[in-house]
Amino acid sequence: MSSVGYGYSAAPDLIVPLVGFRQWRIADGGLASVYDGARWADGSLTARCDRGHSPDEVPAKECSCGVYAYYDPCPRTASAATPDLVGGAVVVWGRIEAHIYGMRGGRARVVALELPLSHGRKRRAVIDAADLLGVPAVPHRSLKAVALEHGEVLAPALRPKKTLTRAANVWSRNGPV
Ligand SMILES: [Zn+2]
């Protein structure tokens, strides 16, 4: 059972995992969070809070803790500029804090990686990382459809129109971690 902040507590329609999209760095053949370098060792991550929230409190409303994911796939070119950035899809579950463009969740698991535009070494690295995790590496145009085999998008009606919390400010400043 998930719960959603901003007044949508323990919504009964959130029993299934939520689909989200984000980026990682490929490091040592695996995935690491872009912002803090946390390793997604087996393709999943349980969020931890460095301000003292316990695992079952994460993500806390007035905090920046949680695993970040956008509601929509990152732009096709978002990962193209660097040799080690890769986009992909996750399912998120546990506590959920909904923001305008994305959410923070307690736990997340990779369900697909996005093939880069370029061929060559980066493409090979993405395919190898996907193989290691047992997830598909798919073209950008297929990413959302593949993700939806594993969960549902958070209904737009449950997304806040405006977020005024400090966490929301962190979100807009740093983007997904
Ligand atoms: Zn926290």
Coordinates of N, CA, C and O and ligand atoms in Angstrom, one line a residue:
M1 N 0.8 -1.2 0.0 CA 0.0 0.0 0.0 C 0.9 1.2 0.0 O 1.8 1.4 0.8
S2 N 0.6 2.1 -0.9 CA 1.4 3.4 -1.0 C 0.5 4.5 -0.3 O -0.7 4.4 -0.2
S3 N 1.2 5.5 0.0 CA 0.5 6.7 0.4 C 1.1 7.9 -0.3 O 2.2 7.9 -0.7
V4 N 0.2 8.8 -0.6 CA 0.6 10.0 -1.4 C 0.5 11.2 -0.5 O -0.5 11.4 0.2
G5 N 1.4 12.1 -0.5 CA 1.3 13.3 0.2 C 0.3 14.3 -0.3 O -0.5 14.0 -1.2
Y6 N 0.3 15.5 0.2 CA -0.5 16.6 -0.2 C -2.0 16.1 -0.1 O -2.8 16.4 -0.9
G7 N -2.3 15.4 1.0 CA -3.7 15.2 1.3 C -4.2 13.9 0.7 O -5.4 13.5 0.9
Y8 N -3.5 13.2 -0.1 CA -3.9 11.9 -0.6 C -3.3 10.8 0.1 O -2.3 10.2 -0.4
S9 N -3.8 10.5 1.3 CA -3.1 9.5 2.1 C -3.7 8.1 1.8 O -4.9 7.9 1.8
A10 N -2.8 7.2 1.6 CA -3.1 5.8 1.4 C -4.3 5.6 0.4 O -5.3 5.0 0.7
A11 N -4.1 6.2 -0.7 CA -5.2 6.1 -1.8 C -5.3 4.7 -2.2 O -4.3 4.0 -2.5
P12 N -6.5 4.2 -2.2 CA -6.7 2.7 -2.5 C -6.3 2.3 -3.9 O -6.1 1.1 -4.1
D13 N -6.2 3.2 -4.8 CA -5.9 2.9 -6.2 C -4.4 2.8 -6.4 O -3.9 2.7 -7.5
L14 N -3.6 2.9 -5.3 CA -2.2 2.9 -5.5 C -1.5 1.6 -5.0 O -0.4 1.6 -4.5
I15 N -2.3 0.5 -5.1 CA -1.7 -0.7 -4.7 C -0.6 -1.2 -5.6 O 0.3 -1.8 -5.3
V16 N -0.8 -0.9 -6.9 CA 0.2 -1.3 -7.9 C 1.3 -0.3 -7.9 O 1.2 0.8 -7.5
P17 N 2.5 -0.8 -8.3 CA 3.7 0.2 -8.3 C 3.4 1.3 -9.3 O 2.7 1.1 -10.3
L18 N 4.1 2.4 -9.1 CA 3.9 3.5 -10.0 C 5.1 3.6 -10.9 O 6.3 3.3 -10.5
V19 N 4.9 3.9 -12.2 CA 5.9 4.0 -13.2 C 6.5 5.4 -13.2 O 5.8 6.4 -13.0
G20 N 7.8 5.5 -13.2 CA 8.5 6.8 -13.3 C 9.7 6.7 -14.2 O 10.1 5.6 -14.7
F21 N 10.3 7.8 -14.5 CA 11.4 7.8 -15.4 C 12.6 8.7 -14.9 O 12.3 9.7 -14.2
R22 N 13.8 8.3 -15.1 CA 14.9 9.1 -14.6 C 16.2 8.7 -15.3 O 16.2 8.0 -16.3
Q23 N 17.3 9.2 -14.8 CA 18.6 9.0 -15.4 C 19.5 8.4 -14.4 O 19.3 8.6 -13.2
W24 N 20.6 7.8 -14.9 CA 21.6 7.3 -14.0 C 23.0 7.6 -14.7 O 23.0 7.9 -15.9
R25 N 24.0 7.4 -13.9 CA 25.3 7.3 -14.5 C 25.7 5.8 -14.6 O 25.4 5.0 -13.6
I26 N 26.3 5.4 -15.6 CA 26.9 4.0 -15.7 C 28.3 4.1 -15.0 O 29.1 4.9 -15.5
A27 N 28.4 3.3 -13.9 CA 29.7 3.3 -13.2 C 30.1 1.9 -12.9 O 29.3 1.2 -12.3
D28 N 31.3 1.5 -13.3 CA 31.8 0.2 -13.1 C 30.8 -0.9 -13.6 O 30.6 -1.9 -13.0
G29 N 30.1 -0.6 -14.7 CA 29.2 -1.5 -15.4 C 27.8 -1.5 -14.8 O 26.9 -2.1 -15.4
G30 N 27.6 -0.8 -13.6 CA 26.3 -0.8 -13.0 C 25.7 0.6 -13.0 O 26.3 1.5 -13.7
L31 N 24.6 0.8 -12.3 CA 24.0 2.1 -12.3 C 24.2 2.8 -11.0 O 24.2 2.2 -9.9
A32 N 24.4 4.1 -11.1 CA 24.5 5.0 -9.9 C 23.7 6.2 -10.1 O 23.5 6.7 -11.2
S33 N 23.1 6.7 -9.0 CA 22.3 7.9 -9.0 C 23.2 9.1 -9.5 O 24.4 9.2 -9.1
V34 N 22.6 10.0 -10.3 CA 23.4 11.1 -10.8 C 23.8 12.1 -9.7 O 24.9 12.5 -9.7
Y35 N 22.9 12.3 -8.8 CA 23.2 13.4 -7.8 C 24.1 13.0 -6.7 O 25.1 13.7 -6.5
D36 N 23.8 11.8 -6.1 CA 24.6 11.5 -4.9 C 25.5 10.2 -5.1 O 26.2 9.8 -4.2
G37 N 25.4 9.6 -6.3 CA 26.3 8.5 -6.6 C 25.8 7.2 -6.0 O 26.6 6.2 -6.0
A38 N 24.7 7.1 -5.3 CA 24.2 5.9 -4.7 C 24.1 4.8 -5.7 O 23.6 5.0 -6.9
R39 N 24.6 3.6 -5.4 CA 24.7 2.5 -6.3 C 23.3 1.8 -6.3 O 22.8 1.5 -5.3
W40 N 22.8 1.5 -7.5 CA 21.6 0.6 -7.7 C 22.1 -0.8 -7.9 O 22.0 -1.3 -9.0
A41 N 22.7 -1.4 -6.9 CA 23.5 -2.6 -7.1 C 22.7 -3.7 -7.8 O 23.3 -4.3 -8.7
D42 N 21.5 -4.0 -7.3 CA 20.8 -5.1 -8.0 C 19.7 -4.5 -8.9 O 18.7 -5.1 -9.1
G43 N 19.8 -3.2 -9.2 CA 18.8 -2.6 -10.0 C 17.7 -1.9 -9.2 O 16.7 -1.4 -9.7
S44 N 17.9 -1.9 -7.9 CA 16.9 -1.3 -7.0 C 17.6 -0.4 -6.0 O 18.8 -0.5 -5.8
L45 N 16.8 0.5 -5.4 CA 17.3 1.4 -4.4 C 16.3 1.6 -3.3 O 15.1 1.9 -3.7
T46 N 16.6 1.5 -2.1 CA 15.8 1.9 -1.0 C 16.3 3.2 -0.5 O 17.5 3.4 -0.1
A47 N 15.4 4.2 -0.5 CA 15.9 5.6 -0.2 C 16.3 5.7 1.3 O 15.7 5.0 2.2
R48 N 17.3 6.4 1.5 CA 17.8 6.7 2.9 C 17.8 8.2 3.1 O 18.0 9.0 2.1
C49 N 17.6 8.6 4.3 CA 17.5 10.1 4.6 C 18.7 10.5 5.4 O 19.0 9.8 6.4
D50 N 19.4 11.5 5.0 CA 20.6 11.9 5.8 C 20.2 13.0 6.8 O 21.0 13.6 7.5
R51 N 18.9 13.3 6.9 CA 18.4 14.2 8.0 C 17.7 13.4 9.1 O 17.0 14.0 9.9
G52 N 17.8 12.1 9.1 CA 17.3 11.3 10.2 C 15.9 10.7 10.1 O 15.5 10.1 11.1
H53 N 15.3 10.8 8.9 CA 14.0 10.1 8.8 C 14.3 8.6 8.7 O 15.2 8.1 8.0
S54 N 13.5 7.8 9.4 CA 13.6 6.4 9.4 C 13.1 5.8 8.1 O 12.3 6.5 7.4
P55 N 13.5 4.6 7.7 CA 13.1 4.1 6.4 C 11.6 4.1 6.1 O 11.2 4.4 5.0
D56 N 10.8 3.9 7.2 CA 9.4 3.9 6.9 C 8.8 5.3 6.9 O 7.6 5.5 6.7
E57 N 9.6 6.3 7.1 CA 9.2 7.7 7.0 C 9.6 8.3 5.7 O 9.2 9.5 5.4
V58 N 10.4 7.7 4.9 CA 11.0 8.2 3.7 C 10.1 7.8 2.5 O 9.8 6.7 2.4
P59 N 9.8 8.8 1.7 CA 10.1 10.2 1.7 C 9.3 11.0 2.6 O 8.1 10.8 2.6
A60 N 9.9 11.8 3.4 CA 9.1 12.7 4.3 C 8.7 14.0 3.5 O 9.4 14.4 2.6
K61 N 7.6 14.5 3.9 CA 7.0 15.6 3.2 C 7.9 16.8 3.2 O 8.2 17.4 2.1
E62 N 8.4 17.2 4.3 CA 9.2 18.5 4.4 C 10.7 18.1 4.3 O 11.5 18.4 5.2
C63 N 11.1 17.3 3.4 CA 12.4 16.9 3.2 C 12.7 16.7 1.8 O 11.8 16.8 0.9
S64 N 14.0 16.3 1.5 CA 14.3 16.1 0.1 C 14.6 14.6 -0.1 O 15.0 14.2 -1.2
C65 N 14.3 13.8 0.9 CA 14.7 12.4 0.8 C 13.7 11.6 -0.1 O 12.6 12.0 -0.4
G66 N 14.2 10.4 -0.5 CA 13.4 9.6 -1.4 C 14.1 9.4 -2.8 O 15.0 10.1 -3.1
V67 N 13.6 8.4 -3.5 CA 14.1 8.1 -4.8 C 13.3 9.0 -5.8 O 12.0 8.9 -5.8
Y68 N 13.9 9.7 -6.6 CA 13.3 10.7 -7.5 C 13.0 10.0 -8.9 O 13.8 9.3 -9.4
A69 N 11.8 10.3 -9.4 CA 11.4 9.9 -10.7 C 10.4 10.8 -11.3 O 9.5 11.3 -10.6
Y70 N 10.6 11.1 -12.6 CA 9.7 12.0 -13.3 C 8.5 11.1 -13.8 O 8.5 9.9 -13.9
Y71 N 7.3 11.8 -14.0 CA 6.1 11.1 -14.5 C 6.3 10.7 -16.0 O 5.7 9.8 -16.5
D72 N 7.1 11.5 -16.7 CA 7.3 11.3 -18.2 C 8.7 11.0 -18.5 O 9.6 11.4 -17.8
P73 N 8.9 10.3 -19.6 CA 10.3 10.0 -20.0 C 11.1 11.3 -20.2 O 10.6 12.3 -20.6
C74 N 12.4 11.2 -19.8 CA 13.3 12.3 -20.0 C 13.4 12.5 -21.5 O 13.3 11.6 -22.3
P75 N 13.6 13.8 -22.0 CA 13.8 14.0 -23.4 C 14.8 13.1 -24.0 O 15.8 12.6 -23.4
R76 N 14.5 12.8 -25.3 CA 15.4 11.8 -26.0 C 16.8 12.2 -26.0 O 17.7 11.3 -26.0
T77 N 17.1 13.5 -26.0 CA 18.5 13.9 -26.0 C 19.1 14.1 -24.7 O 20.3 14.5 -24.6
A78 N 18.3 13.9 -23.6 CA 18.8 14.3 -22.2 C 20.1 13.6 -21.8 O 20.9 14.1 -21.1
S79 N 20.3 12.4 -22.3 CA 21.4 11.6 -21.9 C 22.5 11.6 -22.9 O 23.6 10.9 -22.8
A80 N 22.3 12.3 -24.0 CA 23.2 12.2 -25.1 C 24.6 12.9 -25.0 O 25.6 12.6 -25.6
A81 N 24.6 14.0 -24.1 CA 25.7 14.8 -24.0 C 26.9 14.2 -23.4 O 28.1 14.6 -23.6
T82 N 26.7 13.2 -22.5 CA 27.8 12.6 -21.8 C 28.0 11.2 -22.1 O 27.0 10.5 -22.5
P83 N 29.1 10.6 -21.9 CA 29.3 9.2 -22.3 C 28.8 8.2 -21.2 O 28.6 7.1 -21.5
D84 N 28.4 8.7 -20.1 CA 28.0 7.8 -19.0 C 26.6 8.0 -18.5 O 26.1 7.3 -17.6
L85 N 25.8 9.0 -19.0 CA 24.4 9.2 -18.6 C 23.5 8.2 -19.4 O 23.6 8.1 -20.6
V86 N 22.6 7.6 -18.7 CA 21.6 6.7 -19.3 C 20.2 7.0 -18.7 O 20.1 7.2 -17.5
G87 N 19.2 7.0 -19.6 CA 17.8 7.2 -19.2 C 17.2 5.8 -19.0 O 17.7 4.8 -19.5
G88 N 16.1 5.8 -18.3 CA 15.4 4.5 -18.2 C 14.1 4.7 -17.4 O 13.7 5.8 -17.0
A89 N 13.5 3.6 -17.1 CA 12.2 3.6 -16.4 C 12.3 2.8 -15.1 O 13.1 1.8 -15.1
V90 N 11.5 3.2 -14.1 CA 11.5 2.5 -12.8 C 10.1 2.2 -12.4 O 9.1 2.9 -13.0
V91 N 9.9 1.3 -11.5 CA 8.7 1.3 -10.7 C 9.1 1.8 -9.3 O 10.1 1.5 -8.8
V92 N 8.1 2.5 -8.7 CA 8.3 3.1 -7.4 C 7.2 2.7 -6.5 O 6.1 2.6 -6.9
W93 N 7.6 2.3 -5.3 CA 6.5 1.9 -4.3 C 6.9 2.3 -2.9 O 8.0 2.9 -2.7
G94 N 6.1 2.0 -2.0 CA 6.3 2.4 -0.6 C 5.6 3.8 -0.5 O 4.6 4.1 -1.1
R95 N 6.1 4.6 0.4 CA 5.5 6.0 0.5 C 5.8 6.8 -0.8 O 6.9 6.6 -1.4
I96 N 4.9 7.6 -1.1 CA 5.1 8.4 -2.3 C 4.8 9.9 -2.0 O 3.8 10.2 -1.3
E97 N 5.7 10.8 -2.4 CA 5.4 12.2 -2.3 C 5.3 12.7 -3.7 O 6.3 12.6 -4.5
A98 N 4.1 13.2 -4.1 CA 3.9 13.7 -5.4 C 4.2 15.1 -5.6 O 3.9 16.0 -4.7
H99 N 5.0 15.4 -6.6 CA 5.3 16.8 -7.0 C 4.7 17.1 -8.4 O 4.1 16.3 -9.0
I100 N 5.0 18.3 -8.9 CA 4.4 18.7 -10.1 C 4.9 17.8 -11.3 O 4.1 17.3 -12.1
Y101 N 6.2 17.6 -11.4 CA 6.7 16.9 -12.6 C 7.2 15.5 -12.2 O 7.5 14.7 -13.1
G102 N 7.2 15.1 -11.0 CA 7.6 13.8 -10.6 C 7.3 13.5 -9.2 O 6.6 14.3 -8.5
M103 N 7.9 12.4 -8.7 CA 7.6 12.0 -7.4 C 8.8 11.5 -6.7 O 9.9 11.3 -7.3
R104 N 8.7 11.5 -5.3 CA 9.8 10.9 -4.5 C 9.2 9.6 -3.9 O 8.1 9.7 -3.4
G105 N 9.9 8.5 -4.0 CA 9.3 7.3 -3.4 C 10.3 6.6 -2.4 O 11.4 7.0 -2.3
G106 N 9.8 5.7 -1.7 CA 10.6 5.0 -0.7 C 11.5 4.0 -1.3 O 12.6 3.8 -0.9
R107 N 11.0 3.3 -2.3 CA 11.8 2.3 -3.0 C 11.5 2.3 -4.5 O 10.5 2.8 -5.0
A108 N 12.5 1.9 -5.3 CA 12.4 1.9 -6.7 C 13.2 0.8 -7.3 O 14.2 0.4 -6.7
R109 N 12.8 0.4 -8.5 CA 13.5 -0.7 -9.2 C 13.5 -0.4 -10.7 O 12.5 0.0 -11.2
V110 N 14.6 -0.6 -11.3 CA 14.8 -0.3 -12.7 C 13.9 -1.4 -13.5 O 14.0 -2.6 -13.1
V111 N 13.2 -1.0 -14.5 CA 12.5 -2.0 -15.3 C 12.9 -1.9 -16.8 O 12.7 -2.9 -17.5
A112 N 13.6 -0.8 -17.2 CA 14.1 -0.8 -18.6 C 15.1 0.3 -18.7 O 15.0 1.3 -18.0
L113 N 16.1 0.2 -19.5 CA 17.0 1.2 -19.9 C 16.8 1.7 -21.3 O 16.2 0.9 -22.1
E114 N 17.2 2.9 -21.6 CA 17.0 3.5 -22.9 C 18.2 3.4 -23.7 O 19.3 3.8 -23.3
L115 N 18.1 2.9 -24.9 CA 19.3 2.8 -25.8 C 19.7 4.2 -26.2 O 18.8 5.0 -26.5
P116 N 21.0 4.5 -26.2 CA 21.4 5.8 -26.6 C 21.3 6.1 -28.1 O 21.1 5.1 -28.8
L117 N 21.3 7.3 -28.5 CA 21.2 7.6 -29.9 C 22.4 7.1 -30.6 O 22.3 6.7 -31.8
S118 N 23.5 7.2 -29.9 CA 24.8 6.9 -30.6 C 25.0 5.4 -30.6 O 24.5 4.7 -29.7
H119 N 25.7 4.9 -31.5 CA 26.2 3.5 -31.5 C 27.6 3.5 -30.9 O 28.1 4.5 -30.5
G120 N 28.1 2.3 -30.9 CA 29.5 2.3 -30.3 C 29.5 2.0 -28.9 O 28.7 1.3 -28.3
R121 N 30.5 2.6 -28.2 CA 30.9 2.1 -26.8 C 29.8 2.4 -25.8 O 29.5 1.5 -25.0
K122 N 29.1 3.5 -25.9 CA 28.1 3.8 -24.9 C 26.9 2.9 -25.1 O 26.4 2.4 -24.1
R123 N 26.5 2.6 -26.3 CA 25.4 1.7 -26.6 C 25.8 0.3 -26.0 O 24.9 -0.3 -25.3
R124 N 27.0 -0.1 -26.2 CA 27.4 -1.4 -25.7 C 27.3 -1.4 -24.1 O 26.9 -2.4 -23.5
A125 N 27.7 -0.3 -23.5 CA 27.7 -0.2 -22.0 C 26.3 -0.3 -21.5 O 26.0 -0.9 -20.5
V126 N 25.4 0.4 -22.2 CA 24.0 0.4 -21.7 C 23.4 -1.0 -21.9 O 22.7 -1.5 -21.0
I127 N 23.7 -1.7 -23.0 CA 23.2 -3.1 -23.2 C 23.8 -4.0 -22.1 O 23.1 -4.8 -21.6
D128 N 25.1 -3.8 -21.8 CA 25.7 -4.7 -20.8 C 25.1 -4.4 -19.4 O 24.8 -5.4 -18.7
A129 N 24.8 -3.2 -19.1 CA 24.2 -2.8 -17.8 C 22.8 -3.4 -17.7 O 22.4 -4.0 -16.7
A130 N 22.1 -3.3 -18.8 CA 20.7 -3.9 -18.8 C 20.8 -5.4 -18.7 O 20.0 -6.0 -17.9
D131 N 21.7 -6.1 -19.4 CA 21.8 -7.5 -19.3 C 22.1 -7.9 -17.9 O 21.6 -8.9 -17.3
L132 N 23.0 -7.2 -17.2 CA 23.4 -7.5 -15.9 C 22.2 -7.5 -14.9 O 22.1 -8.3 -14.0
L133 N 21.3 -6.5 -15.2 CA 20.2 -6.4 -14.3 C 19.0 -7.2 -14.7 O 17.9 -7.2 -14.0
G134 N 19.1 -7.8 -15.9 CA 18.0 -8.6 -16.4 C 16.8 -7.7 -16.9 O 15.6 -8.2 -16.8
V135 N 17.1 -6.5 -17.4 CA 16.0 -5.7 -17.9 C 16.3 -5.4 -19.4 O 17.4 -5.4 -19.8
P136 N 15.3 -5.0 -20.1 CA 15.5 -4.7 -21.5 C 16.1 -3.4 -21.7 O 15.9 -2.5 -20.9
A137 N 16.9 -3.2 -22.8 CA 17.4 -1.9 -23.3 C 16.6 -1.6 -24.6 O 16.7 -2.4 -25.5
V138 N 15.8 -0.6 -24.5 CA 14.8 -0.3 -25.6 C 15.0 1.1 -26.1 O 15.5 2.0 -25.5
P139 N 14.5 1.3 -27.4 CA 14.5 2.7 -27.9 C 13.6 3.6 -27.1 O 12.7 3.1 -26.5
H140 N 14.0 4.9 -27.2 CA 13.2 5.9 -26.4 C 11.7 5.7 -26.7 O 10.9 5.8 -25.8
R141 N 11.3 5.5 -27.9 CA 9.9 5.5 -28.3 C 9.2 4.3 -27.6 O 7.9 4.3 -27.5
S142 N 9.9 3.3 -27.2 CA 9.2 2.1 -26.6 C 9.3 2.2 -25.1 O 8.6 1.3 -24.4
L143 N 10.0 3.1 -24.5 CA 10.3 3.1 -23.1 C 9.0 3.1 -22.2 O 8.8 2.3 -21.3
K144 N 8.1 4.0 -22.5 CA 6.9 4.2 -21.7 C 6.0 2.9 -21.8 O 5.5 2.4 -20.8
A145 N 5.9 2.4 -23.0 CA 5.0 1.2 -23.1 C 5.6 0.0 -22.4 O 4.9 -0.8 -21.7
V146 N 7.0 -0.2 -22.4 CA 7.6 -1.2 -21.7 C 7.4 -1.0 -20.2 O 7.1 -1.9 -19.4
A147 N 7.6 0.2 -19.7 CA 7.4 0.6 -18.3 C 6.0 0.2 -17.8 O 5.8 -0.3 -16.7
L148 N 5.0 0.5 -18.7 CA 3.6 0.3 -18.2 C 3.3 -1.2 -18.1 O 2.2 -1.6 -17.6
E149 N 4.2 -2.1 -18.5 CA 4.0 -3.5 -18.2 C 4.2 -3.8 -16.8 O 3.9 -4.9 -16.3
H150 N 4.8 -2.9 -16.1 CA 5.2 -3.1 -14.7 C 4.5 -2.3 -13.6 O 4.6 -2.5 -12.4
G151 N 3.7 -1.3 -14.1 CA 3.0 -0.5 -13.1 C 2.1 0.5 -13.8 O 1.9 0.4 -15.0
E152 N 1.6 1.5 -13.1 CA 0.7 2.5 -13.6 C 1.4 3.9 -13.4 O 2.1 4.1 -12.5
V153 N 1.0 4.8 -14.3 CA 1.4 6.2 -14.0 C 0.5 6.8 -12.9 O -0.6 6.3 -12.6
L154 N 1.0 7.7 -12.1 CA 0.3 8.4 -11.1 C -0.8 9.2 -11.8 O -0.4 10.1 -12.6
A155 N -2.0 9.0 -11.5 CA -3.1 9.7 -12.2 C -2.9 11.2 -12.0 O -2.6 11.7 -10.9
P156 N -3.0 12.0 -13.1 CA -2.8 13.4 -13.1 C -3.6 14.1 -12.0 O -3.2 15.1 -11.4
A157 N -4.8 13.5 -11.7 CA -5.6 14.1 -10.6 C -5.0 14.1 -9.2 O -5.3 14.8 -8.3
L158 N -4.0 13.2 -9.1 CA -3.3 13.0 -7.8 C -2.0 13.8 -7.8 O -1.3 13.8 -6.8
R159 N -1.7 14.5 -8.8 CA -0.5 15.3 -8.9 C -0.8 16.7 -8.5 O -1.8 17.3 -9.0
P160 N 0.0 17.3 -7.6 CA -0.3 18.6 -7.2 C -0.1 19.6 -8.3 O 0.8 19.4 -9.2
K161 N -0.9 20.6 -8.3 CA -0.7 21.7 -9.4 C 0.4 22.6 -9.0 O 1.1 23.1 -9.8
K162 N 0.6 22.8 -7.7 CA 1.7 23.6 -7.2 C 2.3 22.9 -6.0 O 1.6 22.3 -5.2
T163 N 3.6 23.0 -5.9 CA 4.2 22.5 -4.6 C 5.0 23.6 -4.0 O 5.8 24.3 -4.6
L164 N 4.7 23.8 -2.7 CA 5.3 24.9 -2.0 C 6.3 24.5 -1.0 O 6.8 25.3 -0.3
T165 N 6.5 23.2 -0.8 CA 7.4 22.8 0.2 C 8.8 22.9 -0.1 O 9.2 23.1 -1.3
R166 N 9.7 22.9 0.9 CA 11.1 23.0 0.6 C 11.6 21.8 -0.3 O 12.4 22.0 -1.1
A167 N 11.0 20.6 -0.1 CA 11.3 19.5 -0.9 C 11.1 19.8 -2.4 O 11.8 19.4 -3.3
A168 N 10.0 20.5 -2.7 CA 9.7 20.9 -4.0 C 10.8 21.8 -4.6 O 11.2 21.7 -5.8
N169 N 11.3 22.7 -3.8 CA 12.4 23.5 -4.2 C 13.6 22.7 -4.5 O 14.3 23.0 -5.5
V170 N 13.9 21.8 -3.7 CA 15.1 20.9 -3.9 C 14.9 20.2 -5.2 O 15.8 20.1 -6.0
W171 N 13.7 19.7 -5.5 CA 13.4 19.0 -6.7 C 13.7 19.9 -7.9 O 14.4 19.5 -8.8
S172 N 13.2 21.1 -7.9 CA 13.5 21.9 -9.1 C 14.9 22.4 -9.2 O 15.4 22.6 -10.3
R173 N 15.6 22.4 -8.1 CA 17.0 22.8 -8.2 C 17.9 21.7 -8.7 O 18.8 21.9 -9.4
N174 N 17.7 20.5 -8.1 CA 18.6 19.4 -8.4 C 18.1 18.4 -9.4 O 18.9 17.6 -9.9
G175 N 16.8 18.3 -9.6 CA 16.3 17.3 -10.4 C 16.4 15.9 -9.8 O 16.8 15.8 -8.6
P176 N 16.1 14.9 -10.5 CA 16.1 13.5 -9.9 C 17.5 13.1 -9.4 O 18.5 13.4 -10.1
V177 N 17.5 12.5 -8.3 CA 18.8 11.9 -7.8 C 18.7 10.5 -8.1 O 19.6 9.7 -7.8
Ligands
ZN1 ZN 14.2 12.9 5.1

